[in-house]
XYZ file of C-alpha atoms in Angstrom:
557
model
C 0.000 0.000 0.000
C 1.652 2.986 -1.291
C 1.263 5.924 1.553
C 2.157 9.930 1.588
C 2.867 8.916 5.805
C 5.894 6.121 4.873
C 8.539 8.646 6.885
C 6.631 8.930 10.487
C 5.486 5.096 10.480
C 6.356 3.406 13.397
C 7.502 6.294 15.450
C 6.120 8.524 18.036
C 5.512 11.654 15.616
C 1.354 12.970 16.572
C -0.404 13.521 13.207
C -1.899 17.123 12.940
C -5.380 16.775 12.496
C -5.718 17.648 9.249
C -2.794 14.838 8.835
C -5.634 12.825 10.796
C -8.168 13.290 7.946
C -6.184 12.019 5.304
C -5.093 8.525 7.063
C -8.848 8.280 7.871
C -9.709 8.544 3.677
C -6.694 6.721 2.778
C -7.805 3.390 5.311
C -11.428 3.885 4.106
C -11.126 2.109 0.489
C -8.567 -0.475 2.203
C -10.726 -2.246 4.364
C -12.878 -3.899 2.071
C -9.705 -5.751 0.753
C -8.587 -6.795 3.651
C -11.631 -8.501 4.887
C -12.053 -10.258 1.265
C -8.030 -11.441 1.715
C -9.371 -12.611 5.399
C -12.350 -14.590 3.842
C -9.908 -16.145 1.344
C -7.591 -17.306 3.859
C -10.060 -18.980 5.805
C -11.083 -20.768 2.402
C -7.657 -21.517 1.928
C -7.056 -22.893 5.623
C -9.704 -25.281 5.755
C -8.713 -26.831 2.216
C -5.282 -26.939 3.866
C -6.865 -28.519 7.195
C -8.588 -31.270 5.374
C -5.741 -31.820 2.863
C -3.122 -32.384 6.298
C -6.448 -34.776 7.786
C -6.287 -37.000 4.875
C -2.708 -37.237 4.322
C -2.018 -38.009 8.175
C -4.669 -40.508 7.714
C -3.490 -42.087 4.718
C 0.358 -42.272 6.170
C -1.170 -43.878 9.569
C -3.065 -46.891 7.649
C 0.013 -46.803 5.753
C 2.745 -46.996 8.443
C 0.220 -50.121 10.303
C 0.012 -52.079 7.373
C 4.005 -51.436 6.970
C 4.099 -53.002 10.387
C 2.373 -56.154 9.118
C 5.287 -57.272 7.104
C 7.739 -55.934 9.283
C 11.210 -58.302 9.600
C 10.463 -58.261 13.516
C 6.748 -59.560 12.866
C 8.480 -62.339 11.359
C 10.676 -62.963 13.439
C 10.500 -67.052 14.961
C 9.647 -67.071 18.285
C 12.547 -68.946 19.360
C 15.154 -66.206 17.548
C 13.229 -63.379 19.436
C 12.887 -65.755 23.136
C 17.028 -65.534 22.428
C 16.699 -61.102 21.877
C 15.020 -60.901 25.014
C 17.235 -62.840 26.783
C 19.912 -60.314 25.949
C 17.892 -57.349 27.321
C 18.660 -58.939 30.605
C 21.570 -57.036 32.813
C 24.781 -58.959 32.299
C 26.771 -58.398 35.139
C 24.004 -58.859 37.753
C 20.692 -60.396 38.560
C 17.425 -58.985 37.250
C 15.793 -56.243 39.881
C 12.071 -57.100 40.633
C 11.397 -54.168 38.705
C 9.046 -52.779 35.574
C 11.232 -51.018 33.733
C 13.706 -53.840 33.166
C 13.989 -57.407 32.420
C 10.794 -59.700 31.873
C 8.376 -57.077 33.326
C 9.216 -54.618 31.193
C 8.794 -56.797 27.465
C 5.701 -57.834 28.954
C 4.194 -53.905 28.714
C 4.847 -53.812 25.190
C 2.031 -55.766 23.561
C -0.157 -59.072 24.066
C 1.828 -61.252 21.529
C 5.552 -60.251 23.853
C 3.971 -60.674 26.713
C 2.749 -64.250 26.054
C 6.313 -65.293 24.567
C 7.568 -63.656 27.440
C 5.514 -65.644 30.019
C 6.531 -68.607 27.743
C 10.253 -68.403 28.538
C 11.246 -69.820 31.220
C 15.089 -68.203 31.368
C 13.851 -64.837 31.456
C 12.639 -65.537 34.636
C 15.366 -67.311 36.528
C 17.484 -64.227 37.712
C 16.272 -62.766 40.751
C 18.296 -59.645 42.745
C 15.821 -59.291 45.572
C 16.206 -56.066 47.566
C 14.693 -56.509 51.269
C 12.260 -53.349 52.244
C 12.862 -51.656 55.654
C 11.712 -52.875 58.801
C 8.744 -51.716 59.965
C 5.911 -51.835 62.741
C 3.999 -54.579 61.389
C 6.224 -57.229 60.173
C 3.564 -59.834 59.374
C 2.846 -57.355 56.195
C 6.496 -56.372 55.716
C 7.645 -59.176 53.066
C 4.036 -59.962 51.823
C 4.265 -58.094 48.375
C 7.724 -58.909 47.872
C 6.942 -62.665 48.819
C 4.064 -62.979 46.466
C 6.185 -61.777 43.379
C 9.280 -63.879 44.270
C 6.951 -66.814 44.277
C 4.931 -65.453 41.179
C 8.659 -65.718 39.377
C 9.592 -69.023 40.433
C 6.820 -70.455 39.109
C 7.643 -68.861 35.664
C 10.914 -70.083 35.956
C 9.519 -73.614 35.810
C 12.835 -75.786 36.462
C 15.145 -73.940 35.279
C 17.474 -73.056 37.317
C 18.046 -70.152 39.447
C 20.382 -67.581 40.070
C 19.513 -65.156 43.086
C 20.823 -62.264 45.290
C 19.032 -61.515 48.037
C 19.844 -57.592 49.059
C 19.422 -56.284 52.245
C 18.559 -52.402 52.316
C 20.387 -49.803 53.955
C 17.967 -48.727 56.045
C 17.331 -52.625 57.509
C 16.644 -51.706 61.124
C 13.562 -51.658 62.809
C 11.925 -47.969 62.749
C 9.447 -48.263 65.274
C 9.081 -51.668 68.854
C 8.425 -54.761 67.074
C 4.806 -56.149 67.806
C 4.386 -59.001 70.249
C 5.063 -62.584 69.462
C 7.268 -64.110 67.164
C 8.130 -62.608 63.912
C 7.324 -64.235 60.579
C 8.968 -66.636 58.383
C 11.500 -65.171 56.265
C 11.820 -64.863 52.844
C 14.025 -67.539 52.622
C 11.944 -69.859 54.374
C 8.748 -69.124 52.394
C 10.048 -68.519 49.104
C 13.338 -69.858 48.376
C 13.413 -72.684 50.544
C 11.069 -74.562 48.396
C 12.926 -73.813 45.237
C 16.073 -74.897 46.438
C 16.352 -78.134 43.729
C 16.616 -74.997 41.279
C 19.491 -72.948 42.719
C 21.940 -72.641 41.010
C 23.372 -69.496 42.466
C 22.667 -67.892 45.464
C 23.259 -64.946 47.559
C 22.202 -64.358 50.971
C 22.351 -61.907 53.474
C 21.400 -63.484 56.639
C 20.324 -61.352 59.540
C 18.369 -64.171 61.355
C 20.130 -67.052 62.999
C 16.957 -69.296 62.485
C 17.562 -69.242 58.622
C 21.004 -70.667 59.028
C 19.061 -73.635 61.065
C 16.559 -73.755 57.678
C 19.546 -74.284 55.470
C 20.966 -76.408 57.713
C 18.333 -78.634 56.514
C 19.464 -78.454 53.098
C 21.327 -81.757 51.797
C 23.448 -81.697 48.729
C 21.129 -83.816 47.107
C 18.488 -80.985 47.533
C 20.376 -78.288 46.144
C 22.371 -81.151 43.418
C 22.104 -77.741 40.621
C 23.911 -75.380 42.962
C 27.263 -74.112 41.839
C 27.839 -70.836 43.339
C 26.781 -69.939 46.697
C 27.529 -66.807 48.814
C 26.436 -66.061 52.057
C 27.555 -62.766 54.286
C 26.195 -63.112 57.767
C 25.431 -59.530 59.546
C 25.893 -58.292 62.716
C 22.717 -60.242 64.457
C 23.700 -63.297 62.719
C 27.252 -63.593 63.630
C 26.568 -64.831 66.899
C 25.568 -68.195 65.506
C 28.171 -71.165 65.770
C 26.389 -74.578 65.372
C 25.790 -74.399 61.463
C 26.825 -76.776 58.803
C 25.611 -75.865 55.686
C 25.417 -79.370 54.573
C 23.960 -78.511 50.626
C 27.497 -76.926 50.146
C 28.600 -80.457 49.358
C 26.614 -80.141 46.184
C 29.019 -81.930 43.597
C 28.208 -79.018 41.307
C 29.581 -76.567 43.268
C 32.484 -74.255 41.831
C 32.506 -71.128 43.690
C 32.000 -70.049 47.312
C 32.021 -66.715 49.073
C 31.124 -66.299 53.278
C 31.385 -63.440 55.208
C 31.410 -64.220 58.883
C 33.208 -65.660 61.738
C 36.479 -67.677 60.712
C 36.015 -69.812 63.504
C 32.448 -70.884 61.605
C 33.684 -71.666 58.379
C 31.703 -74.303 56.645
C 33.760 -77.784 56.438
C 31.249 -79.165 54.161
C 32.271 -78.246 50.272
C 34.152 -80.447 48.647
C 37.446 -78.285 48.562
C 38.836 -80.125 45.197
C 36.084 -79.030 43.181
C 36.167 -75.501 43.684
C 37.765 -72.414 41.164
C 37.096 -69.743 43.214
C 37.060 -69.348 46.550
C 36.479 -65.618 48.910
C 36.460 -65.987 52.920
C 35.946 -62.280 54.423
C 36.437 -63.544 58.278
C 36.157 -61.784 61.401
C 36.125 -62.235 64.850
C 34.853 -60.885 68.461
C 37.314 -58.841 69.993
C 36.624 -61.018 73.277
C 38.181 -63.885 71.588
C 41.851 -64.916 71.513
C 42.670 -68.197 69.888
C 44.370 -68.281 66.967
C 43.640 -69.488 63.850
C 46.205 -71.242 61.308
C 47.066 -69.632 58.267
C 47.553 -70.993 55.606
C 43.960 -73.268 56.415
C 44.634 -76.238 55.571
C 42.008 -77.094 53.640
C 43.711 -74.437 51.531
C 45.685 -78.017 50.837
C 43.039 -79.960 49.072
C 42.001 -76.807 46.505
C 43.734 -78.576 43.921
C 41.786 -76.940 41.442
C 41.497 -73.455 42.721
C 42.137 -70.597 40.282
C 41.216 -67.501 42.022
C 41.011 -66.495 45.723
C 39.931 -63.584 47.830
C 40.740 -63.782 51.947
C 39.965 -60.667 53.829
C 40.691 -60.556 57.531
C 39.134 -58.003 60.819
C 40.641 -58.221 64.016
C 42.448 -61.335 63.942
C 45.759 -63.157 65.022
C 47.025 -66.258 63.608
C 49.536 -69.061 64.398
C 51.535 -70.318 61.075
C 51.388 -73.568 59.508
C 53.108 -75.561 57.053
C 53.449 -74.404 52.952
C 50.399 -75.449 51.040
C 50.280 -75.521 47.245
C 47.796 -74.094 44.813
C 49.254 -75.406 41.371
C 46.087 -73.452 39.013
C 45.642 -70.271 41.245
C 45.985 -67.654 38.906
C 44.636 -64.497 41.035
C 44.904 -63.742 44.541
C 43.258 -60.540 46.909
C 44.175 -60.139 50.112
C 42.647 -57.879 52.811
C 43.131 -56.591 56.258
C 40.856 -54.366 57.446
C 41.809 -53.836 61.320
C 44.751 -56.056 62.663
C 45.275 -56.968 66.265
C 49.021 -57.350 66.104
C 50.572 -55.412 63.146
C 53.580 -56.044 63.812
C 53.469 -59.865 62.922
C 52.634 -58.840 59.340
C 49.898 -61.521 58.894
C 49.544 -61.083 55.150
C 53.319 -61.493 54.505
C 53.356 -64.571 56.491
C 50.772 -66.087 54.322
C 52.281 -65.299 51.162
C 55.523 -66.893 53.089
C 53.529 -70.118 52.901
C 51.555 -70.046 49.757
C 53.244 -71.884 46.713
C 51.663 -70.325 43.347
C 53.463 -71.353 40.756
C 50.949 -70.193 37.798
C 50.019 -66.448 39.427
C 49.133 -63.811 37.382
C 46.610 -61.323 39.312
C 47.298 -59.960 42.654
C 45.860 -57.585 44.455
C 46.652 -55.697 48.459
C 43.527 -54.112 50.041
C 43.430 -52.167 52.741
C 46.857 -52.619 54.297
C 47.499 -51.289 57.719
C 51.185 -52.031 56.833
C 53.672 -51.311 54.027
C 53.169 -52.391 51.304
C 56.554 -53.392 50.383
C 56.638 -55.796 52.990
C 54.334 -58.726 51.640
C 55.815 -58.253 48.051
C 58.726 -59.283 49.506
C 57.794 -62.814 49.897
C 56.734 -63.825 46.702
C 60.109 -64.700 45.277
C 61.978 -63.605 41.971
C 59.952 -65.927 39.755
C 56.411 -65.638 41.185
C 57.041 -60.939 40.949
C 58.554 -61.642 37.398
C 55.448 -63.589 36.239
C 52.884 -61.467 37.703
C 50.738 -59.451 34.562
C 48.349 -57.993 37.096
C 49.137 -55.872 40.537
C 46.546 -53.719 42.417
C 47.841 -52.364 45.498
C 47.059 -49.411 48.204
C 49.347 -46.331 47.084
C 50.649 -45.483 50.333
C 53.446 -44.850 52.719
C 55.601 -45.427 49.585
C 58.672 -43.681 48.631
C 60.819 -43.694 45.232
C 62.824 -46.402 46.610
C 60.320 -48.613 47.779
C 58.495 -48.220 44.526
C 61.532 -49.612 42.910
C 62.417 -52.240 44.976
C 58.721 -53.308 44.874
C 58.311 -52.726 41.045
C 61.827 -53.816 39.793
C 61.205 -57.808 39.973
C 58.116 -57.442 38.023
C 59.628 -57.483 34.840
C 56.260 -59.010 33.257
C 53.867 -56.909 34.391
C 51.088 -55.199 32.086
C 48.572 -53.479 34.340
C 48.979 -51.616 37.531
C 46.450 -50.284 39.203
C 47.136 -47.707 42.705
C 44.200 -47.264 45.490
C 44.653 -45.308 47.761
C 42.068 -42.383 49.975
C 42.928 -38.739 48.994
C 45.338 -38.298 51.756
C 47.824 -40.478 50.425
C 47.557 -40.583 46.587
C 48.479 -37.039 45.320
C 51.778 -37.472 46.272
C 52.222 -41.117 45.743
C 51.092 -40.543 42.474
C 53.413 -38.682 41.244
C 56.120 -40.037 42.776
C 55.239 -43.286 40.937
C 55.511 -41.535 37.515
C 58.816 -40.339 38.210
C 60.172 -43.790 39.483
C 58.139 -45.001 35.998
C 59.692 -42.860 33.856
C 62.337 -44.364 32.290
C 65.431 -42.281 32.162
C 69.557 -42.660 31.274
C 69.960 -42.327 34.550
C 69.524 -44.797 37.476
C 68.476 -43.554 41.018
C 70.025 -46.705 42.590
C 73.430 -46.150 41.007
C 73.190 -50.510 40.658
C 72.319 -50.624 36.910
C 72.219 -47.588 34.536
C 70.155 -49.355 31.713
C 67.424 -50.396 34.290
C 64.038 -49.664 33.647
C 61.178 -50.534 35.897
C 57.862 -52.871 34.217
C 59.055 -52.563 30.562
C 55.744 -54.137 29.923
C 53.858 -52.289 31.618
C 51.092 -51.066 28.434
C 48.002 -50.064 31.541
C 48.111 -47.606 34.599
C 45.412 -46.659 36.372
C 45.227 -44.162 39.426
C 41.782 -44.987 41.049
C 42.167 -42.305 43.902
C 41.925 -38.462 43.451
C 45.661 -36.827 42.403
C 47.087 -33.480 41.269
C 48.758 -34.468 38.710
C 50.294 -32.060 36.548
C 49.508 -32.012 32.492
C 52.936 -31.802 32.679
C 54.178 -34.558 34.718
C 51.538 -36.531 32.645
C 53.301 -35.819 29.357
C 56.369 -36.327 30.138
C 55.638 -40.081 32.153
C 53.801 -41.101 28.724
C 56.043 -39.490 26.206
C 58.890 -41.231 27.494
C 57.507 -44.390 28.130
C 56.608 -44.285 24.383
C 59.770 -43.521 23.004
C 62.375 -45.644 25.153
C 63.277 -48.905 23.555
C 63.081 -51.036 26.172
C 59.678 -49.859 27.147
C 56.165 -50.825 25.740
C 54.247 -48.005 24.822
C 51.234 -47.652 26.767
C 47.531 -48.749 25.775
C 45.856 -47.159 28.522
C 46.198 -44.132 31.113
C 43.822 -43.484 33.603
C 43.685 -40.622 36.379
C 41.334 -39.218 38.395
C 42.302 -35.365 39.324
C 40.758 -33.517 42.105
C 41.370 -30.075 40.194
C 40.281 -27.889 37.273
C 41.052 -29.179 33.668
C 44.572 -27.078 32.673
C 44.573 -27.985 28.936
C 43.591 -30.334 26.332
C 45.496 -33.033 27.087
C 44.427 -34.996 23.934
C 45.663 -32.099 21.370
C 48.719 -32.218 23.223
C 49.175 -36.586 22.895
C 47.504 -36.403 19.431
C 49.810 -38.561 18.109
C 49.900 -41.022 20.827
C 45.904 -41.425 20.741
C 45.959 -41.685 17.465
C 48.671 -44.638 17.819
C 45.991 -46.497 20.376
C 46.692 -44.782 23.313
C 43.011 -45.014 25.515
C 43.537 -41.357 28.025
C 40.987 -41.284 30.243
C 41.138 -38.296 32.912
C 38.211 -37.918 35.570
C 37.894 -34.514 36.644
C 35.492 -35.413 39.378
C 34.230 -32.430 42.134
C 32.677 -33.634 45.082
C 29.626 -34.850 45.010
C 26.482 -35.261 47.798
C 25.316 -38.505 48.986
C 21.627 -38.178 49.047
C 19.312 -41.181 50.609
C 16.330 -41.857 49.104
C 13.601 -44.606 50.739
C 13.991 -48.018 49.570
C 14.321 -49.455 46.005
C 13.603 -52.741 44.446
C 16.873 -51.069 42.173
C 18.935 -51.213 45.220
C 22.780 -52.685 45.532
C 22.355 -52.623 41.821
C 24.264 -50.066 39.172
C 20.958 -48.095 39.068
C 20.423 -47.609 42.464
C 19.004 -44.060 42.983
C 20.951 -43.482 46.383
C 24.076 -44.128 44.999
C 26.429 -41.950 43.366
C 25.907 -42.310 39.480
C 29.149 -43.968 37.546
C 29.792 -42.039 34.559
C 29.983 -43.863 31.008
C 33.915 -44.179 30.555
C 34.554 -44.241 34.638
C 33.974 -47.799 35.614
C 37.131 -48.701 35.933
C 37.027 -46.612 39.140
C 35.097 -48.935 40.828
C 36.551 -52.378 42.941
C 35.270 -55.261 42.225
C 33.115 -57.014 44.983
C 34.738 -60.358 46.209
C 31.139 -61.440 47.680
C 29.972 -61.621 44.343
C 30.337 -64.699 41.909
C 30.496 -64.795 38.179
């Protein structure tokens, strides 16, 4: 629309009146078009309504029929009974939950729901996560009771692999009612099934359920062949058990947690590959156990084996030999007499010709001291070392490291007190230079195989003590460059560490720095999720970051 007013448009400029007169007479002839180009765009919008109706109809009908033929329609039964199977968490049992596992392919449509009922397998992993405590205890398990039963039933006979999770919060919130409290879980539920285990995990807080499984023959449990059982705090007190079904000819692995003057005689020692004792006793008692056991003497075929110790004392026996172990962890959490050096003794008497793995938790020693007795050729064939990065200086670190001429993966824990330091010290003694520190051999160069480091503790590392360790480790001759480096650093990000070791990464080099702030530990009531990876009170493990976490010894493969 052409207008004599173009110049005070949009602005604040007041019209004179007679200015007035002439918008007024120029608008006049203008309305009638606009209400025609109104009535045309109506005309226009409901063609285009009805045109979008019939093509959103038309691709609908289209897209269902589309679904007919489908490859997944036709996919056989059996074929798609296999894909659900691999929906199903691999490195755990499946949470009573709906939005995973069996319960979760059943809410997608009749026909996977029925083939879901119809598979048996899908049903046979169980991680069962007791509720609180409460008031009223005769209604406490009663939900969780009735699904555990509704899946072994589903489960037909196959058999069954279950962890039985006791919650956090697993303490009585309010006087327990009169009278005795009802059967457990394990007595209602799993007892029954127990011709169908076939691994187990139990958290017994009752002393009458270790009388109930007392009353479990190996011919009962003839599938079981991994059991684990941690006793807590109430339960400990118990000392007349057995545990009869653990001389199940199946059995292969066994973890217990509880006292180590209670461990079960009953398994058939020869038949077992893996074998985790976390012991403990009352600080009232005072004989002493021998170490190495000897039934340590008949696990012929043992290849891997946790021990963990709290508060104890031992008297030393002969050497026992474990010709297959290939990985040992070793633990002591609060020693009575520290000076004795409990888990140097034991390695003292353990013969292991074909070790590979170790691993040092929790120390309240040196660590230098048990390395000490593993001899030339048992450090020089150990691949695999975990150990607690502390009270460790540069020579320690190379009179520790220098035998291990075969390792390939080290891997330092330690609490942020002790790491930072220890950390770096470590890359220095690590760093292979023309120079050595000891003044014995010049050409020396500690774990020229060495291709993975981790530091699973918080450091402050430098970028530049980081380049330097991996730059030189890369181009010394004697040294294998390395695969994998992985820190966690309690500061700010300096640079970008992977511009600066382009051409490292790009020759396979995995760098994985955690820049991790603290974070808050929030509780949350209790979860059928819990003690599993997607527990909501838990601190969330980033993609990339789970190396960070230690493997539990309680739990089986």
């Amino acid at each position: 629309m052409n207008s004599p007013f173009q110049s005070i448009l949009n602005t604040n400029t007041v019209p004179s009146d007679a200015e007035c007169d002439e918008i007024r007479a120029l608008l006049r002839p203008q309305r009638p078009r606009l209400a025609h180009l109104n009535d045309q765009v109506a005309r226009l919008q409901v063609i285009l309504d009805d045109a979008v109706r019939a093509r959103d109809e038309l691709q609908a009908a289209i897209k269902a029929h589309e679904a007919l033929i489908s490859p997944m329609r036709r996919v056989p039964d059996d074929i798609l009974s296999v894909i659900f199977l691999h929906t199903l968490p691999t490195t755990r049992e499946t949470a009573l939950s709906r939005d995973e596992g069996p319960l979760l392919l059943m809410q997608v449509c009749q026909y996977w729901r029925a083939l879901t009922l119809a598979v048996p397998r899908l049903w046979s992993s169980m991680h069962i996560a007791l509720p609180p405590k409460n008031s009223d205890p005769a209604l406490q398990l009663f939900g969780l009771k009735s699904e555990v039963e509704r899946w072994t039933r589903r489960a037909a006979a196959v058999p069954l692999s279950i962890r039985v999770h006791a919650s956090r919060k697993r303490y009585p919130i309010a006087p327990p009612s009169s009278g005795d409290s009802p059967p457990s879980i394990l007595v209602e539920s799993l007892l029954p099934v127990a011709h169908q285990w076939g691994m187990i995990h139990l958290k017994v807080d009752d002393v009458r359920d270790l009388s109930v499984l007392d009353k479990v023959t190996p011919l009962d449990a003839k599938h079981l062949n991994r059991f684990s059982i941690t006793l807590s705090r109430s339960a400990l007190g118990a000392t007349g058990y057995r545990l009869p079904m653990l001389g199940a000819p199946a059995l292969r692995q066994l973890a217990y947690q509880g006292r180590d003057n209670c461990i079960p005689a009953t398994p058939i020692w020869r038949n077992l590959v893996r074998l985790t004792l976390s012991l403990s006793r009352g600080s009232s008692e005072t004989d002493h156990q021998v170490l190495p056991f000897p039934f340590l003497a008949e696990c012929t075929a043992l290849q891997t084996l946790h021990l963990s110790f709290t508060r104890m004392s031992f008297q030393y026996g002969k050497t026992v030999c474990l010709p297959r172990l290939q990985e040992i962890h070793l633990g002591e959490w609060i020693t009575t007499e520290p000076d004795i050096g409990t888990l140097s003794q034991l390695l003292a008497r353990l013969d292991m010709p074909n070790l590979k793995r170790l691993g040092l938790h929790q120390m309240g020693g040196p660590v230098l001291g048990p390395l000490r007795y593993l001899g030339p050729a048992c450090s020089a064939a150990i691949q695999w070392l975990s150990i607690p990065a502390k009270q460790l200086d540069g020579p320690s670190i190379r009179e520790m490291l220098g035998p291990m001429t075969g390792l390939v993966h080290l891997r330092l824990v330690a609490p942020s007190a002790f790491l930072p330091d220890v950390a770096q010290t470590f890359l220095v003694c690590l760093t292979p230079t023309d120079e050595d520190p000891t003044g014995d051999d010049p050409s020396a160069v500690l774990c020229p195989n060495l291709e993975v480091l981790e530091l699973a503790g918080p450091s402050t590392l430098s970028d530049e003590y980081i380049i330097q360790f991996l730059r030189a480790r890369a181009a010394h001759p004697e040294t294998m460059p390395l695969r994998q480096f992985k820190a966690v650093l309690s500061r700010a990000q300096q640079g970008d560490l992977r511009s600066e070791l382009a051409d490292l990464v790009q020759d396979r080099l995995q760098l994985v720095l955690v820049y991790r702030p603290t974070q808050p530990y929030n509780r949350v009531r209790c979860s059928p999720l819990e003690g599993t990876e997607r527990d909501p009170t838990i601190v969330k493990v980033k993609k990339g970051e789970e190396w960070l976490q230690e493997a539990d010894p309680m739990r089986l493969d």
